[in-house]
Short mmCIF file of C-alpha atoms in Angstrom, two decimals:
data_model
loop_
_atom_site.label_atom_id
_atom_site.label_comp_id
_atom_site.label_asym_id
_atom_site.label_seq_id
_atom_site.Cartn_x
_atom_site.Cartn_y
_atom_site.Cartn_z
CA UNK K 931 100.24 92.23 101.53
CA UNK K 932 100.51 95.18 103.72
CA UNK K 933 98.90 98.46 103.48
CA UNK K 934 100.73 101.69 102.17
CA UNK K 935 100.73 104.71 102.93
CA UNK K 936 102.69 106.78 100.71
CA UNK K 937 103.29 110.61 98.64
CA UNK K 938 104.49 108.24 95.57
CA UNK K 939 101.86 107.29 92.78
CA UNK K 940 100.95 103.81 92.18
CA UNK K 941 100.74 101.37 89.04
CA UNK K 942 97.32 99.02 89.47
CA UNK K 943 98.62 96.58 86.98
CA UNK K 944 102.17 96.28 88.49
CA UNK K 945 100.29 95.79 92.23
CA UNK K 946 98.09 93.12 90.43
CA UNK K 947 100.89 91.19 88.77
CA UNK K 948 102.49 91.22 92.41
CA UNK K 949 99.09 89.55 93.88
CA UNK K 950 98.54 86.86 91.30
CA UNK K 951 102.51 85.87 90.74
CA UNK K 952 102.84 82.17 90.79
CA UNK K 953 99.54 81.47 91.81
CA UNK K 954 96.19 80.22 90.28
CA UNK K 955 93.86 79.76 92.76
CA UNK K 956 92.35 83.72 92.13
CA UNK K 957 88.97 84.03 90.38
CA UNK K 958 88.30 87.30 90.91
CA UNK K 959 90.25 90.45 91.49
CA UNK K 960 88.47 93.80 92.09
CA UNK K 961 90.25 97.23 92.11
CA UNK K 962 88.70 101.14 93.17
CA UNK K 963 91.05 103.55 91.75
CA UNK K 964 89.96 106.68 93.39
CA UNK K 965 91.55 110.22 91.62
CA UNK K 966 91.05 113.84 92.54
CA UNK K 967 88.55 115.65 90.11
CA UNK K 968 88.52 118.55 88.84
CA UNK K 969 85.60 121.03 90.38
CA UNK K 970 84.77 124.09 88.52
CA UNK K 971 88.32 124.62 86.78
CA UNK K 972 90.03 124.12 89.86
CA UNK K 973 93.14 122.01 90.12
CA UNK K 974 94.06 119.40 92.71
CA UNK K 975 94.59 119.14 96.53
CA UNK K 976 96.90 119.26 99.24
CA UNK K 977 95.85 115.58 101.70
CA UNK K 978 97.22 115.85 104.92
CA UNK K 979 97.47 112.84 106.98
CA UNK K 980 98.06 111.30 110.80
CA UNK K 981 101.21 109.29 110.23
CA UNK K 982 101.36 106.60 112.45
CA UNK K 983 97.22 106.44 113.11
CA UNK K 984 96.74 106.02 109.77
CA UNK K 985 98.85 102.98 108.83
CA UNK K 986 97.04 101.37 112.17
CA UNK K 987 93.65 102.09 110.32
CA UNK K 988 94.53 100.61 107.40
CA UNK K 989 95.94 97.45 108.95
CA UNK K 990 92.60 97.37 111.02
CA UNK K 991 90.07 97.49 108.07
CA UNK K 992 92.04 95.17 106.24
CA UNK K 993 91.82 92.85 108.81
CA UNK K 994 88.42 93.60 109.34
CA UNK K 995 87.40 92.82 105.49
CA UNK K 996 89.77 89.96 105.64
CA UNK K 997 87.45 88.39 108.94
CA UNK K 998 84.37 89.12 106.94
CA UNK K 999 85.46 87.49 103.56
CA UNK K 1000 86.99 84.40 102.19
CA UNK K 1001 89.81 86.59 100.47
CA UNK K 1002 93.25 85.23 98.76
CA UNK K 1003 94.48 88.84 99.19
CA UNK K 1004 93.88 92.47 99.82
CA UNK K 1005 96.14 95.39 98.99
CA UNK K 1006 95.49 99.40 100.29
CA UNK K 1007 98.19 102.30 98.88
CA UNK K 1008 96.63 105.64 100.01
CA UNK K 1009 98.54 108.66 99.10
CA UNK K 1010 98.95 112.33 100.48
CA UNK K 1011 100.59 115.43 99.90
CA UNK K 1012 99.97 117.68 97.09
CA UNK K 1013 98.09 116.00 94.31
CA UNK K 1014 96.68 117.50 90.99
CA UNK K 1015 93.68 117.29 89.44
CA UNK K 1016 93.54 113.68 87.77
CA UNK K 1017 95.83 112.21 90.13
CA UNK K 1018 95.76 109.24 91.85
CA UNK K 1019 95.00 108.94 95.27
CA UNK K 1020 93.35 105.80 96.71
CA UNK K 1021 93.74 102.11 95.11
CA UNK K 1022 92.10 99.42 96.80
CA UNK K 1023 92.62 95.91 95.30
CA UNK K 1024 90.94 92.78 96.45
CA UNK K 1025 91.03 88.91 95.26
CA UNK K 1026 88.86 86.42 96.08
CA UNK K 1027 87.95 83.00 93.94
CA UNK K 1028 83.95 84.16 93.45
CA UNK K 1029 83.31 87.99 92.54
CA UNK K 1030 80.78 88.24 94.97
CA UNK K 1031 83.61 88.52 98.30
CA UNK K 1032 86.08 90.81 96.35
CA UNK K 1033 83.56 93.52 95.31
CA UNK K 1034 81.48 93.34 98.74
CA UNK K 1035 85.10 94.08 100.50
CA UNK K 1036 86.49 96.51 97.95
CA UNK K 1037 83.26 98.39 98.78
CA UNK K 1038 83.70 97.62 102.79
CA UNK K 1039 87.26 98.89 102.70
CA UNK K 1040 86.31 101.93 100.97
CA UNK K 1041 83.24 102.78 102.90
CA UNK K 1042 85.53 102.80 106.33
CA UNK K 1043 88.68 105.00 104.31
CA UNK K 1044 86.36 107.32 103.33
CA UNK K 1045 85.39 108.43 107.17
CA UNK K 1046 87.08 106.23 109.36
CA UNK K 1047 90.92 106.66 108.09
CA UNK K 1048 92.77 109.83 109.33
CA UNK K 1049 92.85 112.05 106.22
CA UNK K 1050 92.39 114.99 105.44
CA UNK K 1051 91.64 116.50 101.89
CA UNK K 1052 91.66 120.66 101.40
CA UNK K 1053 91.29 121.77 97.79
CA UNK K 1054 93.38 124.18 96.06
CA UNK K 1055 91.22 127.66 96.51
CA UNK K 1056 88.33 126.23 97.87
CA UNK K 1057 89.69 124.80 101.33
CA UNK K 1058 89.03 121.80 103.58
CA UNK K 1059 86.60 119.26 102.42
CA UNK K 1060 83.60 118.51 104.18
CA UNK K 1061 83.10 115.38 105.09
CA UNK K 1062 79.77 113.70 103.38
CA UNK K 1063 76.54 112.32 105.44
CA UNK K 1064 76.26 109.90 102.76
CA UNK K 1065 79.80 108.82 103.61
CA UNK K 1066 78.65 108.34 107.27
CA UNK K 1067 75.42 106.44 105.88
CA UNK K 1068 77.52 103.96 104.00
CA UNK K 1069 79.20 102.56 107.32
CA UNK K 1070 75.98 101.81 108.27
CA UNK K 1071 74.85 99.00 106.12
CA UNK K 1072 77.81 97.30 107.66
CA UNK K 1073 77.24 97.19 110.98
CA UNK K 1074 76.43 93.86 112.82
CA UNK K 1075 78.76 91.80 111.10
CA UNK K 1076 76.61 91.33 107.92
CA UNK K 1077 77.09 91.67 104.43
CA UNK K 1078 75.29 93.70 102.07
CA UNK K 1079 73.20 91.36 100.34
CA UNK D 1069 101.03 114.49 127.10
CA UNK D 1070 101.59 115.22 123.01
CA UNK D 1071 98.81 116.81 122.09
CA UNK D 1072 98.02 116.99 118.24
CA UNK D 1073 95.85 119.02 115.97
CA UNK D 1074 95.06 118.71 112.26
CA UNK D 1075 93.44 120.44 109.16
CA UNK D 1076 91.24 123.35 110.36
CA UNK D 1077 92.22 122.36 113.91
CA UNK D 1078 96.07 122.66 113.45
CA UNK D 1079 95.25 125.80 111.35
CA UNK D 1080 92.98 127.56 113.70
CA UNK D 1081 95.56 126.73 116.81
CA UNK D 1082 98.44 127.86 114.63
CA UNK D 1083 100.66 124.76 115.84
CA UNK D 1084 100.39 121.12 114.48
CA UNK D 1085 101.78 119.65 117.84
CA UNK D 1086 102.26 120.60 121.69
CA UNK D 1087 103.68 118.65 124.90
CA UNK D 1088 101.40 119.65 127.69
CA UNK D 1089 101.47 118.71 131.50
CA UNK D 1090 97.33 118.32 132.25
CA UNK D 1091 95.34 117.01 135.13
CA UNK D 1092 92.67 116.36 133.14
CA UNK D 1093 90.90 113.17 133.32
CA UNK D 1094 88.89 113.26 130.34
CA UNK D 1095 89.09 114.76 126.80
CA UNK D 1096 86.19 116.88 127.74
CA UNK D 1097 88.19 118.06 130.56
CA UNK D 1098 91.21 118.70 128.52
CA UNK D 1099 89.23 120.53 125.67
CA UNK D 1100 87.99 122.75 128.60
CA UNK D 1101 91.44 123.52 129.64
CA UNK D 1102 92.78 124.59 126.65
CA UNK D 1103 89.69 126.78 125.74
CA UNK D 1104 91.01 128.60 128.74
CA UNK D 1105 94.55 129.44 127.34
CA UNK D 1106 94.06 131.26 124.45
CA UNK D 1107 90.72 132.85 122.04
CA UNK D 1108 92.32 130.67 119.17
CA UNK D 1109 91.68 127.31 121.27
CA UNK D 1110 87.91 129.06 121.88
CA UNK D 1111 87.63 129.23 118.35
CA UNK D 1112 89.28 125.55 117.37
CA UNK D 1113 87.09 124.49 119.59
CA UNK D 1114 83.46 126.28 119.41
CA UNK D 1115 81.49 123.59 118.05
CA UNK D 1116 82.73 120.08 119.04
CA UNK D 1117 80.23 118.18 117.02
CA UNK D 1118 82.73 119.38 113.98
CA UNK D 1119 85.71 117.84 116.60
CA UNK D 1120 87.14 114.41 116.28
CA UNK D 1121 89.21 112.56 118.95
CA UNK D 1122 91.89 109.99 119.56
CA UNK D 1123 94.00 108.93 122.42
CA UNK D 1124 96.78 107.21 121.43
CA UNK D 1125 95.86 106.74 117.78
CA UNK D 1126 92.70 105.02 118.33
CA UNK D 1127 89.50 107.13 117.82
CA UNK D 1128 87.27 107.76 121.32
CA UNK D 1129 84.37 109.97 122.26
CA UNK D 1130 84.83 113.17 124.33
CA UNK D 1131 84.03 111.05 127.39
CA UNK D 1132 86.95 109.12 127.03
CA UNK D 1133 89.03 109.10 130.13
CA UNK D 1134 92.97 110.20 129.80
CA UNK D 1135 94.84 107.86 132.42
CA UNK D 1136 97.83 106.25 131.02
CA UNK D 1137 97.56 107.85 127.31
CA UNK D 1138 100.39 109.70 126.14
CA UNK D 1139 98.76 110.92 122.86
CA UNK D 1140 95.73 112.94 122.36
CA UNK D 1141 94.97 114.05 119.05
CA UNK D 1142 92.19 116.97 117.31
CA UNK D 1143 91.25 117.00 114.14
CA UNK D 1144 87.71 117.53 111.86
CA UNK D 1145 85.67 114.60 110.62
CA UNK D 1146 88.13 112.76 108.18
CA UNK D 1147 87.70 112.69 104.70
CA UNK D 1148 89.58 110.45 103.30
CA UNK D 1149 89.58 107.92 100.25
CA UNK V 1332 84.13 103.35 74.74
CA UNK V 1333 83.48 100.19 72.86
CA UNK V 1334 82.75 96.76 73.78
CA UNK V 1335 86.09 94.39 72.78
CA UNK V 1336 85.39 90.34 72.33
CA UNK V 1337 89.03 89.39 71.54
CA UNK V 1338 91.56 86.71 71.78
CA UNK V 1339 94.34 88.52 72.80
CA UNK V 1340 94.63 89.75 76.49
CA UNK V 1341 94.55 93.20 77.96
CA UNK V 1342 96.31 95.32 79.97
CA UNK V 1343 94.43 97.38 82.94
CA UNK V 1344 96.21 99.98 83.41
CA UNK V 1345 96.51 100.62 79.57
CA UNK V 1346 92.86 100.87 79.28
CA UNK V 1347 92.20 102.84 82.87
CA UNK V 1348 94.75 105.69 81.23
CA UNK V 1349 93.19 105.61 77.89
CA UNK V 1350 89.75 106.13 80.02
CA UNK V 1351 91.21 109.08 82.17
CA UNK V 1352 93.23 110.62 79.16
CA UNK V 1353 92.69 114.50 78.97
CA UNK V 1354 89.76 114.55 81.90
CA UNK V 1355 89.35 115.24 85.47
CA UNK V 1356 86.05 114.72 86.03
CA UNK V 1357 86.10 111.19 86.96
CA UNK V 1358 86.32 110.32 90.71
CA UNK V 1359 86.25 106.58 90.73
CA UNK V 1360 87.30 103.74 89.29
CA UNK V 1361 86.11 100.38 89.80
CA UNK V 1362 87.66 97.08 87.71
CA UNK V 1363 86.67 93.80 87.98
CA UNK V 1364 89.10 90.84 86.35
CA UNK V 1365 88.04 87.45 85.92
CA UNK V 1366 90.78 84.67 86.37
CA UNK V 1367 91.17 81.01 84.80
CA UNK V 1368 91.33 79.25 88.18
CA UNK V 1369 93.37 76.10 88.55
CA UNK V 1370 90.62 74.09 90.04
CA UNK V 1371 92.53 70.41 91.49
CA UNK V 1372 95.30 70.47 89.48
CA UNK V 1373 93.89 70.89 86.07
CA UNK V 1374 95.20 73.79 84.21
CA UNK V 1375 93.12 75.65 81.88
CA UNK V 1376 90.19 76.20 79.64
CA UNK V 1377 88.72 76.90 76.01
CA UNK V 1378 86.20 79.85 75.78
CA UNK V 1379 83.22 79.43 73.18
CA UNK V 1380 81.40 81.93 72.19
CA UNK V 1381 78.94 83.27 70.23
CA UNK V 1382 80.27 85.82 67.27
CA UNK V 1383 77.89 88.60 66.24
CA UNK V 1384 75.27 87.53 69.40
CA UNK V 1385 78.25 88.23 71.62
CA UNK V 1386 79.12 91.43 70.55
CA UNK V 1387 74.93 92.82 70.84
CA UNK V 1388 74.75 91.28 74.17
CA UNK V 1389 77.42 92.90 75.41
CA UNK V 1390 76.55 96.35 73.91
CA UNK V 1391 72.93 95.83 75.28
CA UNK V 1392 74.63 95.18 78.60
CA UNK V 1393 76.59 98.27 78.81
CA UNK V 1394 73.85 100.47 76.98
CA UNK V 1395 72.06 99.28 79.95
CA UNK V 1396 74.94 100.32 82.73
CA UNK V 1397 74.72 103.44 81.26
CA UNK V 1398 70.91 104.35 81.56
CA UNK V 1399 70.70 102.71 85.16
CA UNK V 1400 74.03 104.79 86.27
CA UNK V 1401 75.62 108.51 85.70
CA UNK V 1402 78.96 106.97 84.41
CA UNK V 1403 81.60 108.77 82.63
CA UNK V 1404 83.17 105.57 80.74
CA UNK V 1405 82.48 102.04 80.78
CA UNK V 1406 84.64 99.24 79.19
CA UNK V 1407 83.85 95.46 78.49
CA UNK V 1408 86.53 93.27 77.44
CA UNK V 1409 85.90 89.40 76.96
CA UNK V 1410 88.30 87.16 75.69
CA UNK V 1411 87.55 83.90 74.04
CA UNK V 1412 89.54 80.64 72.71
CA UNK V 1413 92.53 78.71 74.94
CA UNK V 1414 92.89 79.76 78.27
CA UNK V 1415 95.72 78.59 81.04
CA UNK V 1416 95.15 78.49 84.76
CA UNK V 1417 96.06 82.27 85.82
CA UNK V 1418 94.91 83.82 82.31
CA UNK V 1419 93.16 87.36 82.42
CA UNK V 1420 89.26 86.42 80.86
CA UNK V 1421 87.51 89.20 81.14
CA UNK V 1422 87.88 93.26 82.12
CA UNK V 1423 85.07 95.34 83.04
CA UNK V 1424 86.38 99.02 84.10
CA UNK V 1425 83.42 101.44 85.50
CA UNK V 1426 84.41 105.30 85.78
CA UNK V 1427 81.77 107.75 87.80
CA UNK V 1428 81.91 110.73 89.78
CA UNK V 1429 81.43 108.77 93.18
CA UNK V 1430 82.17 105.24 94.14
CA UNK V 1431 78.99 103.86 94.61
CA UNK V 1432 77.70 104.38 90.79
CA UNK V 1433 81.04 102.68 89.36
CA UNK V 1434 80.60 99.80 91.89
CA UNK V 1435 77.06 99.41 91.25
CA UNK V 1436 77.38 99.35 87.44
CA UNK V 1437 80.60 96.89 87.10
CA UNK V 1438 78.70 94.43 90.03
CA UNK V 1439 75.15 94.75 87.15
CA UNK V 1440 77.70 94.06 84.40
CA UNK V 1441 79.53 91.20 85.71
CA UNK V 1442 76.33 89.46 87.10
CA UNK V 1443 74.74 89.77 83.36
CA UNK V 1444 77.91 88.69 81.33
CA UNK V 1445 77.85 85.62 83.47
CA UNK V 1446 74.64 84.52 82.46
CA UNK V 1447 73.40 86.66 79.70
CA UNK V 1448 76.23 86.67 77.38
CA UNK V 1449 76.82 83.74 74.99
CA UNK V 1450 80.48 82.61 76.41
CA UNK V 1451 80.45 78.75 77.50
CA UNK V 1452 83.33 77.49 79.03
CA UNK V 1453 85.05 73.72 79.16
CA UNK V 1454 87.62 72.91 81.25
CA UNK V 1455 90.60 70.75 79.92
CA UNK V 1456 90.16 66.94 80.95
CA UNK V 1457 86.44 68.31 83.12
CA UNK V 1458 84.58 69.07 80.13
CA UNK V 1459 81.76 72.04 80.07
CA UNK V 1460 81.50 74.17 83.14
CA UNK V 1461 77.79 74.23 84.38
CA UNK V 1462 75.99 77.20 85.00
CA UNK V 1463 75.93 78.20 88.62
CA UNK V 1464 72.31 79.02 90.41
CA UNK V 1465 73.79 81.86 92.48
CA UNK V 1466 74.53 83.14 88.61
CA UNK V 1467 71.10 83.27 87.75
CA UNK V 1468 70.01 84.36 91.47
CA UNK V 1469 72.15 87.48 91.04
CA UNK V 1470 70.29 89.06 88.78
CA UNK V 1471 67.24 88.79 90.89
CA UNK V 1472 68.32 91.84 92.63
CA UNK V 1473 68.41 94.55 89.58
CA UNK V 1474 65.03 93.51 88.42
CA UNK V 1475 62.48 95.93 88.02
CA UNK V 1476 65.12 99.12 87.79
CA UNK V 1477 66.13 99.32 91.01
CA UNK V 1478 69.50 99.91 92.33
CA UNK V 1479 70.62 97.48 94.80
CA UNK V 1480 71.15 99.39 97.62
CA UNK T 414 67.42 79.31 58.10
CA UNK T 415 70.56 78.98 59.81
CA UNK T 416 70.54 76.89 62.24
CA UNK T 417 73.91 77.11 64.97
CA UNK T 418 74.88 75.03 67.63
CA UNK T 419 77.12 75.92 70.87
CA UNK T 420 78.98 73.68 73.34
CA UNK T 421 77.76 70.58 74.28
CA UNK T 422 75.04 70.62 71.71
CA UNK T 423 77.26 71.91 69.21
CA UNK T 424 79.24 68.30 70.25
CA UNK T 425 76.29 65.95 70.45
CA UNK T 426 74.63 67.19 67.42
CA UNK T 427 78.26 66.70 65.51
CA UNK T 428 78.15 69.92 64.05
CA UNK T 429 78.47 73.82 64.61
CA UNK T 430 75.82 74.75 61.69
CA UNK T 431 73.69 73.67 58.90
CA UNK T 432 70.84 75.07 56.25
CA UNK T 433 67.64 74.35 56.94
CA UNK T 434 64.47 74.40 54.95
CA UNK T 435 61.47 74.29 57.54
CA UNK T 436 57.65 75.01 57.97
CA UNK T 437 58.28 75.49 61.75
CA UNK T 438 56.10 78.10 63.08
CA UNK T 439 57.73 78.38 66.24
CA UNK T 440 60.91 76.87 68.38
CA UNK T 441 59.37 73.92 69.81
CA UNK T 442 58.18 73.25 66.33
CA UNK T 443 61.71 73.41 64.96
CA UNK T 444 62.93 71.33 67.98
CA UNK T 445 60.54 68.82 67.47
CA UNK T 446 61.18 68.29 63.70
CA UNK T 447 65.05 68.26 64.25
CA UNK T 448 64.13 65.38 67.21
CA UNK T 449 62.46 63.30 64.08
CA UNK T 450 66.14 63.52 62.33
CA UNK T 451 68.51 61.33 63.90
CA UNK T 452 69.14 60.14 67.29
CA UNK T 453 71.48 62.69 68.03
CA UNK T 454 69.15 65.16 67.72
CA UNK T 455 67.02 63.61 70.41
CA UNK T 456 70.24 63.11 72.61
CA UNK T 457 70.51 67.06 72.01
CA UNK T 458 67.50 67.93 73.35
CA UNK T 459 66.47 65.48 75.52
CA UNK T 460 65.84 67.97 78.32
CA UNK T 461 64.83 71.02 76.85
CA UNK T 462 65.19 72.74 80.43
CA UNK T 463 68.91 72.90 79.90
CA UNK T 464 68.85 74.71 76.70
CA UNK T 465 68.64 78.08 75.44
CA UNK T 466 67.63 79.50 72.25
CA UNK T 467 67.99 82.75 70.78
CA UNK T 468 66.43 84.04 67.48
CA UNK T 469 68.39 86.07 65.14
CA UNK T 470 70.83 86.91 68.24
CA UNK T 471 68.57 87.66 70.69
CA UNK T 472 67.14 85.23 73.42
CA UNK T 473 63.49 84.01 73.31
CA UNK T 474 61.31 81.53 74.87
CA UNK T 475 60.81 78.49 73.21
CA UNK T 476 57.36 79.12 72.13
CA UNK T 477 58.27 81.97 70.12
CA UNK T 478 57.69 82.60 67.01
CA UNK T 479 60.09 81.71 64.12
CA UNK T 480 58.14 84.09 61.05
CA UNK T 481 60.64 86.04 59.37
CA UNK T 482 63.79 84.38 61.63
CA UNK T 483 67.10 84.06 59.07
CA UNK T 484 69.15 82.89 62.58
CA UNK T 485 68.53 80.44 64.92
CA UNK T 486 70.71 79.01 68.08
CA UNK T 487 70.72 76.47 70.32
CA UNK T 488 73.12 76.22 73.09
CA UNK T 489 73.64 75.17 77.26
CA UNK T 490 73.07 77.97 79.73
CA UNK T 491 75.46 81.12 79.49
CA UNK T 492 78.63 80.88 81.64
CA UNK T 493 80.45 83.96 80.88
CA UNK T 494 82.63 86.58 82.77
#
């Protein structure tokens, strides 16, 4: 399935329906929902994005987890535009037949969004986001082509 | 050349997108160029460690070289996800 | 919220909104969902279980989640009697501030319900599904309190 | 004592629970007298390395101790989730 990148909100158990319709050969399916949270009583976010660059990103670390595990699919909607506090922004779906593949690349995928995708998140009074070392330190433990464990 | 800028970038600049005839040869090179157009480039561009690249969507360093791209674009570390 | 062991199935995105109801403190999400795999042509499978042991195990599980992770919510559901190929077994929904916690606690969860909860599985015309090694090898890794990573 | 039976010993043994009345002190005491039942028993627990035991709902070793025990269980290795 093809990544998305869209203002509209998503529905996780619609996009999972899609992935397992006539089909049985899925053990495992593993899902991040990220959502914009609420800091000190202020309220959501405005996430601006590179179109065309982005969608290219998203193809590439798909493909990337895809080379790395034994998946049965893989699904990426990231949103932008204005988004309130609570809101959806990020899903990442994976299936796989052992849990084992679909949580190492739901983690993989996310670890590369988070600093590697063209976004750009500035909060509501407070202004652009900084990105986080620890963001940068979480590519790391995927370098060389192995897996976590 | 488009040239591109986003977030703080686009903000600082004041413009989210400009066509530009450059000789430049690198992105170094063409950062240095448009520091010398206006103080608001200066400023976009004071501390390039906060300053991401890509030439024709694909991310590069500031070493990369410019021939053939038709794209270059600015922007802050991302922060997506 | 509570642990569920149930016949019925569940719906995902039901429980994720009754999770996020009324808050924005929660960044991430993580799910995993288990699925009755067709395995050669053979369609389904009866779940055994344990009543009363089941239920403590699974409590003792999260209650464990919980100390080893900040998490907002946490949700078990495992379903038990006649299964088809392609049938939803079992939901386990993580919510934390950042990714990493609700990864790491639904990955702890999932690798003790597969070997520390009393759920035994027999697969029409296969009979009783043996416990896997890797099972019992993923738990290794969150002895002694540490986190995995 | 209760004494319950899961999955394939639940099957081999014939039944899913019975009363007992024992003097067992421990597991492999109550194992052993079941073993001096019936054949079925024996077929059961031939290989004691493929069983697991818990004591009023929690699991234990199968030297442990059965004082004060109202519960206990026999079944195959856990293959939940």
């Amino acid at each position: 399935m093809a990544v998305c990148v869209q203002v509209d909100d998503f529905d996780l158990s619609a996009e999972m329906a899609l992935m397992t319709a006539g089909r049985a050969d899925i053990g495992a399916l593993v899902s991040f929902t990220g959502l914009v949270r609420e800091i000190n009583g202020g309220g959501g976010m405005e996430l601006e994005h590179y179109p065309g660059m982005t969608e290219k990103a998203l193809q590439k670390i798909e493909a990337e987890a895809r080379s790395r595990w034994d998946l049965q699919d893989c699904r990426i909607i990231h949103r932008y535009g204005p988004l309130e506090a609570g809101a959806q922004i990020v899903l990442v779906l994976t299936a796989s037949k052992h849990r084992q593949m679909a949580f190492e690349a739901a983690e993989f995928i996310m670890d590369f969004l988070k600093s590697r995708a063209p976004f750009w998140k500035k909060e509501s009074g407070r202004g652009w986001v900084d990105a986080r070392e620890s963001d940068e330190a979480a590519l790391a433990r995927w370098k060389a082509g192995i897996t976590k464990t | 050349m488009n040239v591109l800028y986003f977030a703080w970038l686009r903000e600082r600049i004041g413009l989210p997108k400009e066509e530009l005839e450059t000789k430049a040869s690198t992105v170094a090179d063409l950062v240095e160029e448009l520091r010398g157009r206006a103080p608001r480039y200066q400023a976009a561009f004071a501390d390039m460690s906060a300053v991401r690249v890509a030439v024709d969507q694909e991310l590069v360093e500031l070493d990369a070289p410019l021939a053939g791209a038709s794209e270059v674009a600015f922007f802050p570390p991302m922060t997506g996800g």
